[in-house]
GROMACS .gro file of C-alpha atoms in nm:
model
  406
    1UNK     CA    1   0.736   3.606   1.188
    2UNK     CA    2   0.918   3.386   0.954
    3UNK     CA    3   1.266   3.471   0.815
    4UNK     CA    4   1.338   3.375   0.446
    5UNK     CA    5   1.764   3.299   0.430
    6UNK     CA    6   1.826   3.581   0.212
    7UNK     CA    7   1.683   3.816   0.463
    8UNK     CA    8   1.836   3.713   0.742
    9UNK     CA    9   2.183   3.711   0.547
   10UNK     CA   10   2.099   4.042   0.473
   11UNK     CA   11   2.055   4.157   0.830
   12UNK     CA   12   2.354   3.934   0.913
   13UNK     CA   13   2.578   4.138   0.637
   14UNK     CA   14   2.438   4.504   0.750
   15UNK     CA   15   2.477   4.416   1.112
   16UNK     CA   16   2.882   4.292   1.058
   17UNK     CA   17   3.020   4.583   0.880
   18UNK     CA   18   2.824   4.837   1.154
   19UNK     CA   19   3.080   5.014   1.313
   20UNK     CA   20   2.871   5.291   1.533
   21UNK     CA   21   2.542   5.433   1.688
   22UNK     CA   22   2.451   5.591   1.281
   23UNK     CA   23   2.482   5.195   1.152
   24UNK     CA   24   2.287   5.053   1.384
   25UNK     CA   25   2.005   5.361   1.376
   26UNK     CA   26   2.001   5.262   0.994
   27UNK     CA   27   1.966   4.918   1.064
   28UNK     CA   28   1.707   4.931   1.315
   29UNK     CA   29   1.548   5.168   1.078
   30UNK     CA   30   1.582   4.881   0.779
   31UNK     CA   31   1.407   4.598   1.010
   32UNK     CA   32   1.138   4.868   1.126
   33UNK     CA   33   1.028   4.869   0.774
   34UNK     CA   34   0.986   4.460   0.788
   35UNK     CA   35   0.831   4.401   1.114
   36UNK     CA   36   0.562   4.684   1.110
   37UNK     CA   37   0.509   4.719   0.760
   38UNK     CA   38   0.262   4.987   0.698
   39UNK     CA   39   0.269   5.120   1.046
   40UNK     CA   40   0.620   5.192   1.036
   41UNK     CA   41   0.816   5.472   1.137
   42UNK     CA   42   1.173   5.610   1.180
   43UNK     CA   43   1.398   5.637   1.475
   44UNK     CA   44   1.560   5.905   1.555
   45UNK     CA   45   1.924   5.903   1.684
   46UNK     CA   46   1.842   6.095   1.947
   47UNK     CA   47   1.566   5.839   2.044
   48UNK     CA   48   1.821   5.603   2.045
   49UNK     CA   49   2.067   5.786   2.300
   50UNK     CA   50   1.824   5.875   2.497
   51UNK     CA   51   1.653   5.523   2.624
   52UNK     CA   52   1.977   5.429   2.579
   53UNK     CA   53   2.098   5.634   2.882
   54UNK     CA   54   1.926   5.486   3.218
   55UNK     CA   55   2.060   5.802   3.404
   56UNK     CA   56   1.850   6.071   3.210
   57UNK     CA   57   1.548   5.861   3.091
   58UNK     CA   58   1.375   5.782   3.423
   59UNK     CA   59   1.040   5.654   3.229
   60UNK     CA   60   1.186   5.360   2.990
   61UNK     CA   61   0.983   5.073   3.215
   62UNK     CA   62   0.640   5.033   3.391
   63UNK     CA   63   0.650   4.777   3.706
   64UNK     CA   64   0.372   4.578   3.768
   65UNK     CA   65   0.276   4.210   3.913
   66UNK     CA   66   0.142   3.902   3.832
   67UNK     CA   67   0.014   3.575   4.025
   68UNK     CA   68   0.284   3.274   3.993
   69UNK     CA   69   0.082   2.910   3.960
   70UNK     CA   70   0.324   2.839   4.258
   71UNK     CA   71   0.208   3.136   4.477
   72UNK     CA   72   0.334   3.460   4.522
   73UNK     CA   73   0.401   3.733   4.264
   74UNK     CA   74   0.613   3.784   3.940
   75UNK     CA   75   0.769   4.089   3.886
   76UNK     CA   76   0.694   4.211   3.479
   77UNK     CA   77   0.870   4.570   3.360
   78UNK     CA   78   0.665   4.704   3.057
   79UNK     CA   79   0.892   4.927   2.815
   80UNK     CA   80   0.775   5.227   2.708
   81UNK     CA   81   0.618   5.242   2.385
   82UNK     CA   82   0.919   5.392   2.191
   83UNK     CA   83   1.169   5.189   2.386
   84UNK     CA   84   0.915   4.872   2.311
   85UNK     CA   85   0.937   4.962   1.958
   86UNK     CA   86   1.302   5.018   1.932
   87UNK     CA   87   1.377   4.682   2.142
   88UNK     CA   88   1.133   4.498   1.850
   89UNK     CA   89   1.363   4.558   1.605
   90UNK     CA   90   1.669   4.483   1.768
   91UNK     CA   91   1.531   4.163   1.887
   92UNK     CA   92   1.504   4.059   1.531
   93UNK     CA   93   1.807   4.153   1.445
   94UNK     CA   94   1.955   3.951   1.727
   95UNK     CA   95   1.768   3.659   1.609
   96UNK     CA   96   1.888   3.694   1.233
   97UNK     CA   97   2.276   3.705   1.363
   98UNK     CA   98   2.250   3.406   1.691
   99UNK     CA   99   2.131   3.094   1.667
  100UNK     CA  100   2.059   2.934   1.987
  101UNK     CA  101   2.140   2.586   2.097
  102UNK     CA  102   1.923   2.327   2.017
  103UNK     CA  103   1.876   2.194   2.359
  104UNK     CA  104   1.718   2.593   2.393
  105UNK     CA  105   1.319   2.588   2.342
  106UNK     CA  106   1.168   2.875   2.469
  107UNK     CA  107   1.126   3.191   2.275
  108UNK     CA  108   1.299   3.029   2.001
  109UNK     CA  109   1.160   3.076   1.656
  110UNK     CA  110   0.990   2.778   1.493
  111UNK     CA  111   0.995   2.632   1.866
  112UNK     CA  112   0.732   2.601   2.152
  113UNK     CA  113   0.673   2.473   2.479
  114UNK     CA  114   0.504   2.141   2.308
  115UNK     CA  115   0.885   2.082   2.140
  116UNK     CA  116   0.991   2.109   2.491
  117UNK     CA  117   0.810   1.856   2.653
  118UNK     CA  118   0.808   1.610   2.336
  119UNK     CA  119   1.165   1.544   2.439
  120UNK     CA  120   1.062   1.330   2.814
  121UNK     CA  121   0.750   1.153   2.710
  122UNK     CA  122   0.709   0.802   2.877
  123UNK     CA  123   1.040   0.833   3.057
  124UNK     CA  124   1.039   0.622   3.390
  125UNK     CA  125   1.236   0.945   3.587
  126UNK     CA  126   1.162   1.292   3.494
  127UNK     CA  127   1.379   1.559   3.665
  128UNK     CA  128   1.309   1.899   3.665
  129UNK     CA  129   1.526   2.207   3.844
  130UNK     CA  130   1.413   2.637   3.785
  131UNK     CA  131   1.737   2.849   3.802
  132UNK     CA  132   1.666   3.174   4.023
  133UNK     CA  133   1.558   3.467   3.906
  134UNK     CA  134   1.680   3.388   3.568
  135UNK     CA  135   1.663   3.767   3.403
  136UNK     CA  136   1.764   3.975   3.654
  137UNK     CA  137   2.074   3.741   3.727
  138UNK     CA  138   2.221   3.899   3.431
  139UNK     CA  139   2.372   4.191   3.473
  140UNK     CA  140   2.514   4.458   3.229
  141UNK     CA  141   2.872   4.392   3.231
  142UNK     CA  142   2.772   3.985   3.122
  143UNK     CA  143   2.567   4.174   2.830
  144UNK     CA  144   2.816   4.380   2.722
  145UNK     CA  145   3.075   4.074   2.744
  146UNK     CA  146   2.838   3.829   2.488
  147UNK     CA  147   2.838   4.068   2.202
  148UNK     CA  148   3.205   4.095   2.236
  149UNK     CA  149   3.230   3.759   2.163
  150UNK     CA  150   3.111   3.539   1.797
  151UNK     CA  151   2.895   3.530   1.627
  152UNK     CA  152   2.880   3.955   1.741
  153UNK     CA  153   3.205   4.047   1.756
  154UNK     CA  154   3.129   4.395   1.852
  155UNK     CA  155   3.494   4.387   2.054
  156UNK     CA  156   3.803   4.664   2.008
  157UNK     CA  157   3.688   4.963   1.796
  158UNK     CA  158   3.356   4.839   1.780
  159UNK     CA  159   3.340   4.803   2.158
  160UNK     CA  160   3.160   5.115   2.236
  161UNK     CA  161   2.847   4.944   2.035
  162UNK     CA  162   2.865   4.659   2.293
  163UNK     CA  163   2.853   4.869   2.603
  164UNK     CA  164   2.557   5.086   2.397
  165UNK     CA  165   2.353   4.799   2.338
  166UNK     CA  166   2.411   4.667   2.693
  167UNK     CA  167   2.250   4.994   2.816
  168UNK     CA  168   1.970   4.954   2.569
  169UNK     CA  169   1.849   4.688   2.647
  170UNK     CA  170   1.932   4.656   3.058
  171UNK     CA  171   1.781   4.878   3.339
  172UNK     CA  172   1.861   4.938   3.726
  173UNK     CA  173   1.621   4.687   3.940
  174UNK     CA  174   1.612   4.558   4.297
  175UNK     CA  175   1.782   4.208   4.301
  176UNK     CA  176   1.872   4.001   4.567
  177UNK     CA  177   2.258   3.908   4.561
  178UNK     CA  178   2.504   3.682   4.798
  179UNK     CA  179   2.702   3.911   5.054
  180UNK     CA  180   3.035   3.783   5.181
  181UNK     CA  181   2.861   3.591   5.480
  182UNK     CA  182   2.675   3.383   5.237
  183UNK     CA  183   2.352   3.629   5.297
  184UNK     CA  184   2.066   3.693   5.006
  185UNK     CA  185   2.084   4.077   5.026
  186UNK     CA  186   1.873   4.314   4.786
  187UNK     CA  187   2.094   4.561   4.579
  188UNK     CA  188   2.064   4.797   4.306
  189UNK     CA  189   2.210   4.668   3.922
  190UNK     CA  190   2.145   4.671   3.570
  191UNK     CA  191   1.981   4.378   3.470
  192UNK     CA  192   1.779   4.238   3.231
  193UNK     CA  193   1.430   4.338   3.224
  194UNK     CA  194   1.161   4.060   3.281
  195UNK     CA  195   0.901   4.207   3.002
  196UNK     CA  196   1.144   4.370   2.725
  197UNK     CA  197   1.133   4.146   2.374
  198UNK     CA  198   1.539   4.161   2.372
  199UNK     CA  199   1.529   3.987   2.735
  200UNK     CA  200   1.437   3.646   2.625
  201UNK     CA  201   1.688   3.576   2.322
  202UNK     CA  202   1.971   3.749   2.530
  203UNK     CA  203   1.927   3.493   2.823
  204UNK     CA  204   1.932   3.234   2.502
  205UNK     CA  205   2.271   3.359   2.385
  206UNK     CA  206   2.419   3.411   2.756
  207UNK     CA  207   2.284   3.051   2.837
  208UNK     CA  208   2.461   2.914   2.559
  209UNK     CA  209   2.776   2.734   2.669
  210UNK     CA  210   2.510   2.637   2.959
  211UNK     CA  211   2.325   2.497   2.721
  212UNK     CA  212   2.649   2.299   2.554
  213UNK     CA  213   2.794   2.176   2.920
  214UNK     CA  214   2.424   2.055   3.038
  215UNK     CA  215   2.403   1.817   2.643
  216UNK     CA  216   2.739   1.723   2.696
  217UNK     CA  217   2.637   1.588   3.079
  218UNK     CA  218   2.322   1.430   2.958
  219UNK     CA  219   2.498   1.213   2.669
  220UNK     CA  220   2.746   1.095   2.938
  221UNK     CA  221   2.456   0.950   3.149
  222UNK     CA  222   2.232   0.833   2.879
  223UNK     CA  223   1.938   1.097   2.977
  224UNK     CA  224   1.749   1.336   2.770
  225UNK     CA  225   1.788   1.736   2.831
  226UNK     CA  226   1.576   2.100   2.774
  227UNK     CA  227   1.555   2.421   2.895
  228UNK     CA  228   1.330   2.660   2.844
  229UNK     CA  229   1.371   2.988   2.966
  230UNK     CA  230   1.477   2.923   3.306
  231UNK     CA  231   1.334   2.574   3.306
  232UNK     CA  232   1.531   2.306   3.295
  233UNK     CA  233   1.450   1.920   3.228
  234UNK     CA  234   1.621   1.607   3.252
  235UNK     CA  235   1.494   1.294   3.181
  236UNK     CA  236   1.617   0.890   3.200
  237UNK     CA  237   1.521   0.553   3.232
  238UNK     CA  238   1.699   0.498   3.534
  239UNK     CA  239   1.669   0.723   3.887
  240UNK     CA  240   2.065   0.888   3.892
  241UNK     CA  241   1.890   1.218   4.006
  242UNK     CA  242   1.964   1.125   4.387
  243UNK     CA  243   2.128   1.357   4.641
  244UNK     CA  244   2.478   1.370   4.626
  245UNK     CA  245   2.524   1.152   4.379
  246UNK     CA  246   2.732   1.179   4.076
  247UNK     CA  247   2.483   1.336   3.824
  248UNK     CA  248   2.365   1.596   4.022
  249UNK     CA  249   2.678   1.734   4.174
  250UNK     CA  250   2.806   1.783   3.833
  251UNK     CA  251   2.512   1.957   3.742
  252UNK     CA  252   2.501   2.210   4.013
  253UNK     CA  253   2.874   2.256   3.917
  254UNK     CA  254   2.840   2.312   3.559
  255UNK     CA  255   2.547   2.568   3.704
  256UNK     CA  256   2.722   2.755   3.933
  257UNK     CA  257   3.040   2.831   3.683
  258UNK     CA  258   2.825   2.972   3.445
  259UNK     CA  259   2.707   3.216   3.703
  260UNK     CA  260   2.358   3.080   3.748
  261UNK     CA  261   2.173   2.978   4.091
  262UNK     CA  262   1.929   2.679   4.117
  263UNK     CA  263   1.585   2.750   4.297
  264UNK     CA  264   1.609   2.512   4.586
  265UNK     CA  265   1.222   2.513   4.581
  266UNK     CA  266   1.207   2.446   4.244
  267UNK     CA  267   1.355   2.093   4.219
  268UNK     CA  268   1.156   1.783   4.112
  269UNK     CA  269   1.159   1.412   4.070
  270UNK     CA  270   0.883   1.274   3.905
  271UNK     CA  271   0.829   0.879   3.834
  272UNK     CA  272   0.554   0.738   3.625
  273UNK     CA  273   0.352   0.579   3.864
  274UNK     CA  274   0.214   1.025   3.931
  275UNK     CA  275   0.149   1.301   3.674
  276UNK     CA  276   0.455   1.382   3.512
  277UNK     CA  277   0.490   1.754   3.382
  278UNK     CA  278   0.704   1.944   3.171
  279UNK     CA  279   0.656   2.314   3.162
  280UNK     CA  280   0.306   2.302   3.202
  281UNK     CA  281   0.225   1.983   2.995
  282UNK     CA  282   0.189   1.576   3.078
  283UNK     CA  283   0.424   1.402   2.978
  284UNK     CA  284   0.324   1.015   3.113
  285UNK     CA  285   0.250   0.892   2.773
  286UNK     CA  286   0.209   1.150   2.522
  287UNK     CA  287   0.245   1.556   2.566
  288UNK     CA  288  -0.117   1.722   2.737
  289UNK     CA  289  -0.243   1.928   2.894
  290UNK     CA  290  -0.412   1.920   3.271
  291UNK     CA  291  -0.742   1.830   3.320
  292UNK     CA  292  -0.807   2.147   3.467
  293UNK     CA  293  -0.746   2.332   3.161
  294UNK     CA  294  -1.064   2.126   2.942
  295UNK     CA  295  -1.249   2.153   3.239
  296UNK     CA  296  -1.241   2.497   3.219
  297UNK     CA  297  -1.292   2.593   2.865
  298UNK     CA  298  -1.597   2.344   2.924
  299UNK     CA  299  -1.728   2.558   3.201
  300UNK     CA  300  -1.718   2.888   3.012
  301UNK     CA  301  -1.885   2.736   2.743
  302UNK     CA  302  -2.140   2.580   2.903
  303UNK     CA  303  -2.246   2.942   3.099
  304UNK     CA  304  -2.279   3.105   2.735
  305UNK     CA  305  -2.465   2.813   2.652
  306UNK     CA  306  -2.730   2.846   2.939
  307UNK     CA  307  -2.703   3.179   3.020
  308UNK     CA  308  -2.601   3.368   2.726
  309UNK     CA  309  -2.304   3.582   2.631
  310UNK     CA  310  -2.352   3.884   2.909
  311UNK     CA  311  -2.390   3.656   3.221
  312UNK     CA  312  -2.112   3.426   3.096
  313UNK     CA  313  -1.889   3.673   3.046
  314UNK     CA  314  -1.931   3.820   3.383
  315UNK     CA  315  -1.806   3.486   3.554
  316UNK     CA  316  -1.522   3.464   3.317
  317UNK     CA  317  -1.394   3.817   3.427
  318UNK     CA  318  -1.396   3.730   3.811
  319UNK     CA  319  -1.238   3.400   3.719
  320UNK     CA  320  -0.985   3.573   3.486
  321UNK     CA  321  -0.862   3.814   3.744
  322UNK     CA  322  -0.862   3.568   4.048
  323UNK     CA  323  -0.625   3.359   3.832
  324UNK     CA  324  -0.429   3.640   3.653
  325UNK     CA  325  -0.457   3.846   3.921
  326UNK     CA  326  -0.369   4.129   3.670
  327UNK     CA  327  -0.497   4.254   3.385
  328UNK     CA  328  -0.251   4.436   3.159
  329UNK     CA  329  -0.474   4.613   2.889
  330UNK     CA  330  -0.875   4.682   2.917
  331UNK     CA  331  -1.151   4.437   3.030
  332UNK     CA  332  -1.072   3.989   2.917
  333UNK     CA  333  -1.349   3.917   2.680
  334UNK     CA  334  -1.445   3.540   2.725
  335UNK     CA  335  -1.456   3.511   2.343
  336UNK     CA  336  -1.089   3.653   2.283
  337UNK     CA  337  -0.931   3.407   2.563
  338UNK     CA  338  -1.136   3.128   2.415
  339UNK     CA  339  -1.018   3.128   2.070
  340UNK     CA  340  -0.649   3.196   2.227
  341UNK     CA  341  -0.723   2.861   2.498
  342UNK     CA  342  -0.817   2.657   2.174
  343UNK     CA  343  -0.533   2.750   1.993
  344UNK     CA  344  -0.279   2.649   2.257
  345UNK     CA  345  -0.492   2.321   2.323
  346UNK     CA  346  -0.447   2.291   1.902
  347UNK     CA  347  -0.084   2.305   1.919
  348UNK     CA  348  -0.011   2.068   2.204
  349UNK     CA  349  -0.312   1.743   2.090
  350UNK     CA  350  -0.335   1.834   1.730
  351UNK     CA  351  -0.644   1.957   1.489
  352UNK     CA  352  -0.776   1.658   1.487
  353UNK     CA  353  -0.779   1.510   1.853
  354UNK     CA  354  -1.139   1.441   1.907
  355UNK     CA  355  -1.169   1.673   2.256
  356UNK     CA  356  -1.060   1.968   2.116
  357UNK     CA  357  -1.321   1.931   1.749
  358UNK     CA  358  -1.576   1.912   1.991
  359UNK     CA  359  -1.513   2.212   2.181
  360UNK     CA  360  -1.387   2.402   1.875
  361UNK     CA  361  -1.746   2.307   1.738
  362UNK     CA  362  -1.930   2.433   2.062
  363UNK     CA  363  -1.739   2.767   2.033
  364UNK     CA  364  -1.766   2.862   1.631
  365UNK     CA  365  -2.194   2.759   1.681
  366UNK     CA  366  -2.161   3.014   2.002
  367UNK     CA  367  -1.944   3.289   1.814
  368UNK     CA  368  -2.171   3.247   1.501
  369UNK     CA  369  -2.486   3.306   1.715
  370UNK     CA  370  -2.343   3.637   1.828
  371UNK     CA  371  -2.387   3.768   1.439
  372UNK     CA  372  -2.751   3.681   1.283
  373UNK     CA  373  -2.564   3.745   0.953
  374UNK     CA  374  -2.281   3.419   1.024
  375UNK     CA  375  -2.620   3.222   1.112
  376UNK     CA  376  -2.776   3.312   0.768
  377UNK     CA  377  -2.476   3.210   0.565
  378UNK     CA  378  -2.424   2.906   0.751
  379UNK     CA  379  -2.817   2.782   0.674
  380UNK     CA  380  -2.747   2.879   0.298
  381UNK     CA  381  -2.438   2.643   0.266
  382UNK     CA  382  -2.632   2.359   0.466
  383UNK     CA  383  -3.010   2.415   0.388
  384UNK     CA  384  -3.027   2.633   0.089
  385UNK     CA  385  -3.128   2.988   0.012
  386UNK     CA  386  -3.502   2.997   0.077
  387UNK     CA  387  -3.440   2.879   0.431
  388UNK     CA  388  -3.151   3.135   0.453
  389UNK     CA  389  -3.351   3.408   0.358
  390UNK     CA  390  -3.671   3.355   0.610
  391UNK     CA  391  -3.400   3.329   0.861
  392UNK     CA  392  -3.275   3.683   0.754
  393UNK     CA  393  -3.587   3.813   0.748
  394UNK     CA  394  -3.684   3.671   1.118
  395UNK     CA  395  -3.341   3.792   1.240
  396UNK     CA  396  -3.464   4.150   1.090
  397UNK     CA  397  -3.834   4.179   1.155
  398UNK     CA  398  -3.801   4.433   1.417
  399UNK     CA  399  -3.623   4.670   1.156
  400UNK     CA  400  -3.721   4.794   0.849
  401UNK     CA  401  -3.545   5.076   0.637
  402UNK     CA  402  -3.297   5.092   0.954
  403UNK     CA  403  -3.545   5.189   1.216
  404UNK     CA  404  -3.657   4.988   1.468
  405UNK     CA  405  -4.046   4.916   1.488
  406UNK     CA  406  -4.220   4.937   1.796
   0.00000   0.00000   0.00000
């Protein structure tokens, strides 16, 4: 949703002279009115408290799992629909007040994961490093500790609000911590929720000074940097990514002060002469996707083609759940994750890259054949209305006065 300046000066202005739990109700209450327009509705301060208080409210999150690309499973934590709606609005609000650093990409307004990758195309050395369980590393006391700080400044007798909105928008999970003997361990804490809206721009404004040491080592060394989300990206024209070497044991330094962990199975070094990826995308010569991505948008189309909508869809819902290996809401339609597949493979070669017109084209003549009426009004623009009309009526011959005719 895009933010005009005065609006998000006036979110900025209502959210500096808050000074308790009333202020931001009426504030939440204020952005409520933007975001769902229509559909709308107030909070009540009692709402507030309550999934504000982990102890009492045992039903703020719903757990479930989903397959990782790199095996195993990812742990997601639905909110509850009030919570979800209450975390909305403060997400916005947290947007209109912080901006993040530029080197920051994901869930970034006005930013993807194609700006992301832009930034290492046709580099000879591509370096890439995943810090560990990047949400639930941060706890509640680092939460409460950013909005204490600029641009927030929710610190002396605004403090309470800090520690409030720390408990809003963190929950007790199962994380693995270092013991004293150097041991991974699993423990109990308030963390930051992998599936709450406020989760994403909060590890944005915690990662900032992150963010600001990591630009600061890349200028030194001549190499391009990124992050998004827990992904981090490095790129130069010269390999200084080896072990030990002067590079990377500053990085893990600057890492470890600010309280983050690099995935030791994570790391990568990636030279031109192999597929180079950034989150996702190719990044040898100009930003793509994987072959394997076209390949399959080509395969569901080509079942609808053959076989027709029903059987198609039927091997697009054991494909979607073999690769998913969760389905969060209802049954996948085939024409839903379509239209969304074409839109990402829009964003990251363009409208007008050749491969995906042509399956754009395939898909709006399949769609269109789904409704007789789409078919009719595409023959009148191309062919005229007498050839529209016979085409209405042979769509319709089995029905007249809206009974069917046997």
């Amino acid at each position: 949703m895009k933010k005009s300046n005065e609006h998000i000066k006036e979110i900025q202005t209502k959210f500096f002279v808050m000074q308790n739990k009333k202020d931001l109700l009426d504030l939440l209450n204020f952005v409520n009115k933007y975001i769902y327009k229509e559909k709308a509705y107030k909070i009540k301060l009692k709402q507030l408290t309550y999934y504000a208080d982990y102890r009492r409210c045992n039903n703020r999150y719903q757990t479930f799992f989903i397959k990782k690309k790199s095996g195993g499973n990812r742990q997601i934590n639905a909110p509850a629909d009030t919570l979800n709606y209450i975390l909305r609005s403060l997400n916005y609000v947290l947007q209109c007040v912080f901006e993040p650093h530029k080197a920051a990409t994901g869930f970034v307004p006005g930013k993807s994961i194609v700006d992301n990758a832009k930034l290492h195309i046709d580099k000879p050395y591509v370096f890439n490093i995943d810090l560990k369980d990047f949400f639930p590393s941060i706890e509640l006391y680092r939460v409460k500790a950013i909005f204490k700080l600029p641009p927030f400044n929710l610190n002396e007798e605004k403090e309470p609000l800090s520690f409030f909105l720390a408990n809003l928008v963190c929950h007790p999970m199962e994380v693995e911590r270092l013991n004293k003997l150097g041991e991974w361990v699993k423990v109990i804490k308030p963390v930051l929720p992998q599936g709450a809206p406020t989760s994403p721009t909060i590890t944005n404004i915690i990662a900032n000074r992150l963010d600001r040491r990591l630009t600061g080592l890349a200028k030194r060394f001549n190499v391009a940097y990124s992050r998004y989300a827990d992904d981090i990206t490095f790129s130069s024209n010269k390999n200084i990514f080896y072990d030990q070497g002067v590079f990377i044991k500053e990085m893990e330094r600057i890492i470890s002060v600010e309280s983050f962990t690099i995935n030791s199975k994570k790391v990568r070094l990636q030279n031109q002469a192999f597929r180079q990826e950034v989150t996702g995308l190719i990044v040898n010569e100009k930003v793509n996707v994987r072959k394997r991505y076209i390949k399959q948008i080509r395969m569901w189309l080509y079942l609808w083609e053959k076989y027709g909508i029903v059987v198609a869809n039927e091997k697009f819902i054991n494909d979607y759940k073999t690769d998913k290996g969760h389905v969060k809401k209802g049954i996948p339609d085939i024409v839903n994750v379509l239209d969304g597949k074409l839109e990402y493979l829009k964003m990251v070669k363009g409208e007008k890259d050749p491969t995906y017109q042509k399956l754009l084209k395939r898909f709006e003549r399949l769609r269109n054949s789904q409704d007789p009426l789409n078919n009719v009004l595409e023959t009148w623009e191309n062919e005229g209305i007498e050839k529209a009309m016979d085409l209405y009526y042979s769509n319709h011959k089995k029905y007249i006065n809206g009974k069917e005719q046997k």
